[in-house]
Amino acid sequence: MNNYILKTLAYNKEVRIFFLEGTDMIKEICNHKNIVKTLKDALGKTVSIATLISATLKGNQRVSIKVSGSNRKHKIFADADSMGNIRGYISDELLNVPMDNIDNLSIEDLIGQKGCIQVLKDLGMHSIFTGITDMPYGNIVDDFSYYFKQSEQTDSFFSINMVYNENNEVILCRGIMAQLLPGAPISVIDTIKEIIFENHSILSNLGHSESLKEIPYLLFEDIEIVEQYPVRFFCGCSKEGFYPMLYSLSKEELVDAFQNKKSMEIVCNVCGKKYSFSSQEIKNLIQ
């Protein structure tokens, strides 16, 4: 079980704290893409937060997240279900920004002053909850703490630790989500923030060899692991799923490809998998 969530209860069971070991999953999502470190950081943190939020779901529920920059065409998406299936991707408009234009930007610069978060929860039985807030911090992580306070009136705290090698490839990603349960003192969130801040090196595995399963006990005295379950990157794309994209092309483009015996290739912008359509398959579309 390389990628997993630990569900814990702490502080006399008045706080739930979720721990995410997502290194291999975030590597798979971020490292195959030819994107700069800032985009990897933004995508990895958004996906990690969606994964942690999914730990609050039940049954067949799922959560979808959209982070939009001041330029509303610049978006980062992530969605997750209660079974631990996770995916995330970046909008084409943001992917197509020249690398030199964003290579040295921070996440705050990338988001800008008018970013916003949209969270959609499919709770089943045709019940959908949608929440939208602005992003006063612009760093994604603190903005989700703000989102829960403003949109769901729940005091929460997120911490996402991503470590890179000299080639700007993700080599570690861990996350924490702490949330007060009804009746818990609000001051507990500040205590948790301080503990996590002071032990940042342990969470980032810098100079330490502890596994994630040990870390809860290193950070908190009154804590109990109540569940552990796997999470994984799951795109769910298929060749059949891209036929509508071919149908959206003009008939002239399809006829030209068939007559010149050209194949067409479509790349999934979520997982990077390539699907090739032969001239004969294109002919079938024309007919």
JSON list of N, CA, C and O in Angstrom, two decimals, residues 57-104:
[
{"chain": "A", "resi": 57, "resn": "LEU", "atom": "N", "xyz": [-15.98, 11.61, 2.89]},
{"chain": "A", "resi": 57, "resn": "LEU", "atom": "CA", "xyz": [-17.12, 11.13, 2.11]},
{"chain": "A", "resi": 57, "resn": "LEU", "atom": "C", "xyz": [-17.58, 9.75, 2.56]},
{"chain": "A", "resi": 57, "resn": "LEU", "atom": "O", "xyz": [-16.83, 9.02, 3.21]},
{"chain": "A", "resi": 58, "resn": "LYS", "atom": "N", "xyz": [-18.79, 9.40, 2.15]},
{"chain": "A", "resi": 58, "resn": "LYS", "atom": "CA", "xyz": [-19.35, 8.09, 2.49]},
{"chain": "A", "resi": 58, "resn": "LYS", "atom": "C", "xyz": [-20.01, 7.49, 1.24]},
{"chain": "A", "resi": 58, "resn": "LYS", "atom": "O", "xyz": [-20.30, 8.21, 0.28]},
{"chain": "A", "resi": 59, "resn": "GLY", "atom": "N", "xyz": [-20.26, 6.19, 1.28]},
{"chain": "A", "resi": 59, "resn": "GLY", "atom": "CA", "xyz": [-20.99, 5.53, 0.20]},
{"chain": "A", "resi": 59, "resn": "GLY", "atom": "C", "xyz": [-20.37, 5.77, -1.16]},
{"chain": "A", "resi": 59, "resn": "GLY", "atom": "O", "xyz": [-19.18, 5.55, -1.38]},
{"chain": "A", "resi": 60, "resn": "ASN", "atom": "N", "xyz": [-21.20, 6.27, -2.10]},
{"chain": "A", "resi": 60, "resn": "ASN", "atom": "CA", "xyz": [-20.74, 6.56, -3.46]},
{"chain": "A", "resi": 60, "resn": "ASN", "atom": "C", "xyz": [-20.53, 8.05, -3.69]},
{"chain": "A", "resi": 60, "resn": "ASN", "atom": "O", "xyz": [-20.59, 8.52, -4.83]},
{"chain": "A", "resi": 61, "resn": "GLN", "atom": "N", "xyz": [-20.28, 8.79, -2.64]},
{"chain": "A", "resi": 61, "resn": "GLN", "atom": "CA", "xyz": [-20.11, 10.22, -2.76]},
{"chain": "A", "resi": 61, "resn": "GLN", "atom": "C", "xyz": [-18.77, 10.54, -3.44]},
{"chain": "A", "resi": 61, "resn": "GLN", "atom": "O", "xyz": [-17.83, 9.76, -3.41]},
{"chain": "A", "resi": 62, "resn": "ARG", "atom": "N", "xyz": [-18.72, 11.73, -4.05]},
{"chain": "A", "resi": 62, "resn": "ARG", "atom": "CA", "xyz": [-17.47, 12.19, -4.66]},
{"chain": "A", "resi": 62, "resn": "ARG", "atom": "C", "xyz": [-17.36, 13.70, -4.52]},
{"chain": "A", "resi": 62, "resn": "ARG", "atom": "O", "xyz": [-18.36, 14.40, -4.31]},
{"chain": "A", "resi": 63, "resn": "VAL", "atom": "N", "xyz": [-16.14, 14.21, -4.67]},
{"chain": "A", "resi": 63, "resn": "VAL", "atom": "CA", "xyz": [-15.91, 15.64, -4.57]},
{"chain": "A", "resi": 63, "resn": "VAL", "atom": "C", "xyz": [-15.10, 16.08, -5.78]},
{"chain": "A", "resi": 63, "resn": "VAL", "atom": "O", "xyz": [-14.20, 15.38, -6.24]},
{"chain": "A", "resi": 64, "resn": "SER", "atom": "N", "xyz": [-15.48, 17.24, -6.33]},
{"chain": "A", "resi": 64, "resn": "SER", "atom": "CA", "xyz": [-14.77, 17.82, -7.47]},
{"chain": "A", "resi": 64, "resn": "SER", "atom": "C", "xyz": [-14.34, 19.23, -7.09]},
{"chain": "A", "resi": 64, "resn": "SER", "atom": "O", "xyz": [-15.13, 20.00, -6.52]},
{"chain": "A", "resi": 65, "resn": "ILE", "atom": "N", "xyz": [-13.09, 19.55, -7.41]},
{"chain": "A", "resi": 65, "resn": "ILE", "atom": "CA", "xyz": [-12.52, 20.84, -7.04]},
{"chain": "A", "resi": 65, "resn": "ILE", "atom": "C", "xyz": [-12.05, 21.58, -8.29]},
{"chain": "A", "resi": 65, "resn": "ILE", "atom": "O", "xyz": [-11.49, 20.97, -9.20]},
{"chain": "A", "resi": 66, "resn": "LYS", "atom": "N", "xyz": [-12.30, 22.87, -8.31]},
{"chain": "A", "resi": 66, "resn": "LYS", "atom": "CA", "xyz": [-11.77, 23.72, -9.37]},
{"chain": "A", "resi": 66, "resn": "LYS", "atom": "C", "xyz": [-11.12, 24.94, -8.73]},
{"chain": "A", "resi": 66, "resn": "LYS", "atom": "O", "xyz": [-11.77, 25.68, -7.99]},
{"chain": "A", "resi": 67, "resn": "VAL", "atom": "N", "xyz": [-9.84, 25.12, -9.00]},
{"chain": "A", "resi": 67, "resn": "VAL", "atom": "CA", "xyz": [-9.11, 26.30, -8.54]},
{"chain": "A", "resi": 67, "resn": "VAL", "atom": "C", "xyz": [-8.87, 27.18, -9.76]},
{"chain": "A", "resi": 67, "resn": "VAL", "atom": "O", "xyz": [-8.24, 26.75, -10.73]},
{"chain": "A", "resi": 68, "resn": "SER", "atom": "N", "xyz": [-9.38, 28.40, -9.72]},
{"chain": "A", "resi": 68, "resn": "SER", "atom": "CA", "xyz": [-9.24, 29.32, -10.85]},
{"chain": "A", "resi": 68, "resn": "SER", "atom": "C", "xyz": [-8.38, 30.51, -10.46]},
{"chain": "A", "resi": 68, "resn": "SER", "atom": "O", "xyz": [-8.54, 31.07, -9.37]},
{"chain": "A", "resi": 69, "resn": "GLY", "atom": "N", "xyz": [-7.48, 30.88, -11.36]},
{"chain": "A", "resi": 69, "resn": "GLY", "atom": "CA", "xyz": [-6.66, 32.06, -11.14]},
{"chain": "A", "resi": 69, "resn": "GLY", "atom": "C", "xyz": [-7.42, 33.33, -11.49]},
{"chain": "A", "resi": 69, "resn": "GLY", "atom": "O", "xyz": [-8.60, 33.29, -11.89]},
{"chain": "A", "resi": 70, "resn": "SER", "atom": "N", "xyz": [-6.76, 34.47, -11.35]},
{"chain": "A", "resi": 70, "resn": "SER", "atom": "CA", "xyz": [-7.38, 35.74, -11.74]},
{"chain": "A", "resi": 70, "resn": "SER", "atom": "C", "xyz": [-7.79, 35.69, -13.21]},
{"chain": "A", "resi": 70, "resn": "SER", "atom": "O", "xyz": [-8.83, 36.24, -13.60]},
{"chain": "A", "resi": 71, "resn": "ASN", "atom": "N", "xyz": [-6.96, 35.04, -14.02]},
{"chain": "A", "resi": 71, "resn": "ASN", "atom": "CA", "xyz": [-7.36, 34.73, -15.39]},
{"chain": "A", "resi": 71, "resn": "ASN", "atom": "C", "xyz": [-8.23, 33.48, -15.31]},
{"chain": "A", "resi": 71, "resn": "ASN", "atom": "O", "xyz": [-7.75, 32.38, -15.05]},
{"chain": "A", "resi": 72, "resn": "ARG", "atom": "N", "xyz": [-9.53, 33.62, -15.52]},
{"chain": "A", "resi": 72, "resn": "ARG", "atom": "CA", "xyz": [-10.46, 32.53, -15.29]},
{"chain": "A", "resi": 72, "resn": "ARG", "atom": "C", "xyz": [-10.26, 31.34, -16.23]},
{"chain": "A", "resi": 72, "resn": "ARG", "atom": "O", "xyz": [-10.81, 30.27, -16.01]},
{"chain": "A", "resi": 73, "resn": "LYS", "atom": "N", "xyz": [-9.45, 31.52, -17.28]},
{"chain": "A", "resi": 73, "resn": "LYS", "atom": "CA", "xyz": [-9.14, 30.40, -18.15]},
{"chain": "A", "resi": 73, "resn": "LYS", "atom": "C", "xyz": [-8.03, 29.52, -17.57]},
{"chain": "A", "resi": 73, "resn": "LYS", "atom": "O", "xyz": [-7.81, 28.41, -18.03]},
{"chain": "A", "resi": 74, "resn": "HIS", "atom": "N", "xyz": [-7.35, 30.03, -16.57]},
{"chain": "A", "resi": 74, "resn": "HIS", "atom": "CA", "xyz": [-6.25, 29.28, -15.93]},
{"chain": "A", "resi": 74, "resn": "HIS", "atom": "C", "xyz": [-6.83, 28.51, -14.74]},
{"chain": "A", "resi": 74, "resn": "HIS", "atom": "O", "xyz": [-7.08, 29.08, -13.68]},
{"chain": "A", "resi": 75, "resn": "LYS", "atom": "N", "xyz": [-7.04, 27.23, -14.94]},
{"chain": "A", "resi": 75, "resn": "LYS", "atom": "CA", "xyz": [-7.73, 26.41, -13.93]},
{"chain": "A", "resi": 75, "resn": "LYS", "atom": "C", "xyz": [-6.94, 25.15, -13.60]},
{"chain": "A", "resi": 75, "resn": "LYS", "atom": "O", "xyz": [-6.21, 24.62, -14.44]},
{"chain": "A", "resi": 76, "resn": "ILE", "atom": "N", "xyz": [-7.14, 24.68, -12.37]},
{"chain": "A", "resi": 76, "resn": "ILE", "atom": "CA", "xyz": [-6.59, 23.40, -11.91]},
{"chain": "A", "resi": 76, "resn": "ILE", "atom": "C", "xyz": [-7.77, 22.59, -11.38]},
{"chain": "A", "resi": 76, "resn": "ILE", "atom": "O", "xyz": [-8.56, 23.10, -10.57]},
{"chain": "A", "resi": 77, "resn": "PHE", "atom": "N", "xyz": [-7.88, 21.36, -11.83]},
{"chain": "A", "resi": 77, "resn": "PHE", "atom": "CA", "xyz": [-9.01, 20.50, -11.46]},
{"chain": "A", "resi": 77, "resn": "PHE", "atom": "C", "xyz": [-8.53, 19.28, -10.67]},
{"chain": "A", "resi": 77, "resn": "PHE", "atom": "O", "xyz": [-7.43, 18.77, -10.91]},
{"chain": "A", "resi": 78, "resn": "ALA", "atom": "N", "xyz": [-9.36, 18.82, -9.78]},
{"chain": "A", "resi": 78, "resn": "ALA", "atom": "CA", "xyz": [-9.11, 17.55, -9.09]},
{"chain": "A", "resi": 78, "resn": "ALA", "atom": "C", "xyz": [-10.45, 16.98, -8.67]},
{"chain": "A", "resi": 78, "resn": "ALA", "atom": "O", "xyz": [-11.38, 17.72, -8.33]},
{"chain": "A", "resi": 79, "resn": "ASP", "atom": "N", "xyz": [-10.57, 15.67, -8.74]},
{"chain": "A", "resi": 79, "resn": "ASP", "atom": "CA", "xyz": [-11.76, 15.05, -8.18]},
{"chain": "A", "resi": 79, "resn": "ASP", "atom": "C", "xyz": [-11.41, 13.70, -7.57]},
{"chain": "A", "resi": 79, "resn": "ASP", "atom": "O", "xyz": [-10.40, 13.08, -7.92]},
{"chain": "A", "resi": 80, "resn": "ALA", "atom": "N", "xyz": [-12.21, 13.29, -6.62]},
{"chain": "A", "resi": 80, "resn": "ALA", "atom": "CA", "xyz": [-11.94, 12.08, -5.85]},
{"chain": "A", "resi": 80, "resn": "ALA", "atom": "C", "xyz": [-13.26, 11.49, -5.38]},
{"chain": "A", "resi": 80, "resn": "ALA", "atom": "O", "xyz": [-14.24, 12.22, -5.16]},
{"chain": "A", "resi": 81, "resn": "ASP", "atom": "N", "xyz": [-13.29, 10.17, -5.24]},
{"chain": "A", "resi": 81, "resn": "ASP", "atom": "CA", "xyz": [-14.49, 9.54, -4.70]},
{"chain": "A", "resi": 81, "resn": "ASP", "atom": "C", "xyz": [-14.18, 8.88, -3.36]},
{"chain": "A", "resi": 81, "resn": "ASP", "atom": "O", "xyz": [-13.02, 8.84, -2.92]},
{"chain": "A", "resi": 82, "resn": "SER", "atom": "N", "xyz": [-15.21, 8.38, -2.73]},
{"chain": "A", "resi": 82, "resn": "SER", "atom": "CA", "xyz": [-15.05, 7.80, -1.39]},
{"chain": "A", "resi": 82, "resn": "SER", "atom": "C", "xyz": [-14.29, 6.49, -1.40]},
{"chain": "A", "resi": 82, "resn": "SER", "atom": "O", "xyz": [-13.90, 5.99, -0.36]},
{"chain": "A", "resi": 83, "resn": "MET", "atom": "N", "xyz": [-14.06, 5.92, -2.61]},
{"chain": "A", "resi": 83, "resn": "MET", "atom": "CA", "xyz": [-13.33, 4.67, -2.73]},
{"chain": "A", "resi": 83, "resn": "MET", "atom": "C", "xyz": [-11.84, 4.88, -2.91]},
{"chain": "A", "resi": 83, "resn": "MET", "atom": "O", "xyz": [-11.08, 3.93, -3.05]},
{"chain": "A", "resi": 84, "resn": "GLY", "atom": "N", "xyz": [-11.41, 6.14, -2.92]},
{"chain": "A", "resi": 84, "resn": "GLY", "atom": "CA", "xyz": [-9.98, 6.42, -3.03]},
{"chain": "A", "resi": 84, "resn": "GLY", "atom": "C", "xyz": [-9.46, 6.55, -4.43]},
{"chain": "A", "resi": 84, "resn": "GLY", "atom": "O", "xyz": [-8.25, 6.48, -4.66]},
{"chain": "A", "resi": 85, "resn": "ASN", "atom": "N", "xyz": [-10.35, 6.77, -5.42]},
{"chain": "A", "resi": 85, "resn": "ASN", "atom": "CA", "xyz": [-9.93, 7.00, -6.80]},
{"chain": "A", "resi": 85, "resn": "ASN", "atom": "C", "xyz": [-9.74, 8.50, -7.02]},
{"chain": "A", "resi": 85, "resn": "ASN", "atom": "O", "xyz": [-10.68, 9.28, -6.81]},
{"chain": "A", "resi": 86, "resn": "ILE", "atom": "N", "xyz": [-8.55, 8.88, -7.46]},
{"chain": "A", "resi": 86, "resn": "ILE", "atom": "CA", "xyz": [-8.19, 10.29, -7.51]},
{"chain": "A", "resi": 86, "resn": "ILE", "atom": "C", "xyz": [-7.68, 10.64, -8.90]},
{"chain": "A", "resi": 86, "resn": "ILE", "atom": "O", "xyz": [-7.00, 9.84, -9.55]},
{"chain": "A", "resi": 87, "resn": "ARG", "atom": "N", "xyz": [-7.98, 11.86, -9.35]},
{"chain": "A", "resi": 87, "resn": "ARG", "atom": "CA", "xyz": [-7.35, 12.35, -10.57]},
{"chain": "A", "resi": 87, "resn": "ARG", "atom": "C", "xyz": [-7.26, 13.86, -10.51]},
{"chain": "A", "resi": 87, "resn": "ARG", "atom": "O", "xyz": [-7.96, 14.52, -9.72]},
{"chain": "A", "resi": 88, "resn": "GLY", "atom": "N", "xyz": [-6.40, 14.43, -11.35]},
{"chain": "A", "resi": 88, "resn": "GLY", "atom": "CA", "xyz": [-6.25, 15.88, -11.39]},
{"chain": "A", "resi": 88, "resn": "GLY", "atom": "C", "xyz": [-5.57, 16.30, -12.67]},
{"chain": "A", "resi": 88, "resn": "GLY", "atom": "O", "xyz": [-4.81, 15.53, -13.26]},
{"chain": "A", "resi": 89, "resn": "TYR", "atom": "N", "xyz": [-5.87, 17.52, -13.12]},
{"chain": "A", "resi": 89, "resn": "TYR", "atom": "CA", "xyz": [-5.27, 18.00, -14.35]},
{"chain": "A", "resi": 89, "resn": "TYR", "atom": "C", "xyz": [-5.35, 19.52, -14.41]},
{"chain": "A", "resi": 89, "resn": "TYR", "atom": "O", "xyz": [-6.02, 20.17, -13.59]},
{"chain": "A", "resi": 90, "resn": "ILE", "atom": "N", "xyz": [-4.66, 20.08, -15.38]},
{"chain": "A", "resi": 90, "resn": "ILE", "atom": "CA", "xyz": [-4.56, 21.52, -15.57]},
{"chain": "A", "resi": 90, "resn": "ILE", "atom": "C", "xyz": [-5.26, 21.88, -16.87]},
{"chain": "A", "resi": 90, "resn": "ILE", "atom": "O", "xyz": [-5.18, 21.14, -17.86]},
{"chain": "A", "resi": 91, "resn": "SER", "atom": "N", "xyz": [-5.94, 23.02, -16.91]},
{"chain": "A", "resi": 91, "resn": "SER", "atom": "CA", "xyz": [-6.64, 23.44, -18.12]},
{"chain": "A", "resi": 91, "resn": "SER", "atom": "C", "xyz": [-5.65, 23.65, -19.26]},
{"chain": "A", "resi": 91, "resn": "SER", "atom": "O", "xyz": [-4.49, 24.02, -19.04]},
{"chain": "A", "resi": 92, "resn": "ASP", "atom": "N", "xyz": [-6.11, 23.42, -20.48]},
{"chain": "A", "resi": 92, "resn": "ASP", "atom": "CA", "xyz": [-5.25, 23.59, -21.66]},
{"chain": "A", "resi": 92, "resn": "ASP", "atom": "C", "xyz": [-4.71, 25.01, -21.74]},
{"chain": "A", "resi": 92, "resn": "ASP", "atom": "O", "xyz": [-3.55, 25.23, -22.14]},
{"chain": "A", "resi": 93, "resn": "GLU", "atom": "N", "xyz": [-5.54, 25.99, -21.39]},
{"chain": "A", "resi": 93, "resn": "GLU", "atom": "CA", "xyz": [-5.11, 27.39, -21.49]},
{"chain": "A", "resi": 93, "resn": "GLU", "atom": "C", "xyz": [-3.92, 27.66, -20.58]},
{"chain": "A", "resi": 93, "resn": "GLU", "atom": "O", "xyz": [-3.01, 28.42, -20.94]},
{"chain": "A", "resi": 94, "resn": "LEU", "atom": "N", "xyz": [-3.91, 27.05, -19.40]},
{"chain": "A", "resi": 94, "resn": "LEU", "atom": "CA", "xyz": [-2.78, 27.23, -18.48]},
{"chain": "A", "resi": 94, "resn": "LEU", "atom": "C", "xyz": [-1.58, 26.41, -18.93]},
{"chain": "A", "resi": 94, "resn": "LEU", "atom": "O", "xyz": [-0.43, 26.87, -18.84]},
{"chain": "A", "resi": 95, "resn": "LEU", "atom": "N", "xyz": [-1.83, 25.20, -19.42]},
{"chain": "A", "resi": 95, "resn": "LEU", "atom": "CA", "xyz": [-0.73, 24.37, -19.91]},
{"chain": "A", "resi": 95, "resn": "LEU", "atom": "C", "xyz": [-0.01, 25.02, -21.08]},
{"chain": "A", "resi": 95, "resn": "LEU", "atom": "O", "xyz": [1.21, 24.84, -21.27]},
{"chain": "A", "resi": 96, "resn": "ASN", "atom": "N", "xyz": [-0.75, 25.79, -21.88]},
{"chain": "A", "resi": 96, "resn": "ASN", "atom": "CA", "xyz": [-0.17, 26.37, -23.09]},
{"chain": "A", "resi": 96, "resn": "ASN", "atom": "C", "xyz": [0.51, 27.72, -22.87]},
{"chain": "A", "resi": 96, "resn": "ASN", "atom": "O", "xyz": [1.03, 28.31, -23.82]},
{"chain": "A", "resi": 97, "resn": "VAL", "atom": "N", "xyz": [0.49, 28.22, -21.63]},
{"chain": "A", "resi": 97, "resn": "VAL", "atom": "CA", "xyz": [1.24, 29.43, -21.33]},
{"chain": "A", "resi": 97, "resn": "VAL", "atom": "C", "xyz": [2.73, 29.13, -21.51]},
{"chain": "A", "resi": 97, "resn": "VAL", "atom": "O", "xyz": [3.22, 28.11, -21.01]},
{"chain": "A", "resi": 98, "resn": "PRO", "atom": "N", "xyz": [3.49, 29.95, -22.23]},
{"chain": "A", "resi": 98, "resn": "PRO", "atom": "CA", "xyz": [4.93, 29.69, -22.41]},
{"chain": "A", "resi": 98, "resn": "PRO", "atom": "C", "xyz": [5.63, 29.48, -21.07]},
{"chain": "A", "resi": 98, "resn": "PRO", "atom": "O", "xyz": [5.40, 30.24, -20.12]},
{"chain": "A", "resi": 99, "resn": "MET", "atom": "N", "xyz": [6.47, 28.43, -21.01]},
{"chain": "A", "resi": 99, "resn": "MET", "atom": "CA", "xyz": [7.13, 28.09, -19.75]},
{"chain": "A", "resi": 99, "resn": "MET", "atom": "C", "xyz": [7.93, 29.26, -19.19]},
{"chain": "A", "resi": 99, "resn": "MET", "atom": "O", "xyz": [7.98, 29.47, -17.97]},
{"chain": "A", "resi": 100, "resn": "ASP", "atom": "N", "xyz": [8.56, 30.03, -20.07]},
{"chain": "A", "resi": 100, "resn": "ASP", "atom": "CA", "xyz": [9.39, 31.15, -19.60]},
{"chain": "A", "resi": 100, "resn": "ASP", "atom": "C", "xyz": [8.56, 32.19, -18.85]},
{"chain": "A", "resi": 100, "resn": "ASP", "atom": "O", "xyz": [9.07, 32.92, -18.01]},
{"chain": "A", "resi": 101, "resn": "ASN", "atom": "N", "xyz": [7.26, 32.23, -19.16]},
{"chain": "A", "resi": 101, "resn": "ASN", "atom": "CA", "xyz": [6.39, 33.22, -18.52]},
{"chain": "A", "resi": 101, "resn": "ASN", "atom": "C", "xyz": [6.02, 32.85, -17.09]},
{"chain": "A", "resi": 101, "resn": "ASN", "atom": "O", "xyz": [5.60, 33.71, -16.31]},
{"chain": "A", "resi": 102, "resn": "ILE", "atom": "N", "xyz": [6.11, 31.56, -16.74]},
{"chain": "A", "resi": 102, "resn": "ILE", "atom": "CA", "xyz": [5.68, 31.13, -15.40]},
{"chain": "A", "resi": 102, "resn": "ILE", "atom": "C", "xyz": [6.78, 30.39, -14.63]},
{"chain": "A", "resi": 102, "resn": "ILE", "atom": "O", "xyz": [6.57, 30.01, -13.49]},
{"chain": "A", "resi": 103, "resn": "ASP", "atom": "N", "xyz": [7.94, 30.22, -15.26]},
{"chain": "A", "resi": 103, "resn": "ASP", "atom": "CA", "xyz": [9.00, 29.41, -14.65]},
{"chain": "A", "resi": 103, "resn": "ASP", "atom": "C", "xyz": [9.40, 29.93, -13.28]},
{"chain": "A", "resi": 103, "resn": "ASP", "atom": "O", "xyz": [9.66, 29.16, -12.35]},
{"chain": "A", "resi": 104, "resn": "ASN", "atom": "N", "xyz": [9.47, 31.23, -13.13]},
{"chain": "A", "resi": 104, "resn": "ASN", "atom": "CA", "xyz": [9.95, 31.81, -11.87]},
{"chain": "A", "resi": 104, "resn": "ASN", "atom": "C", "xyz": [8.83, 32.37, -11.00]},
{"chain": "A", "resi": 104, "resn": "ASN", "atom": "O", "xyz": [9.09, 33.07, -10.02]}
]
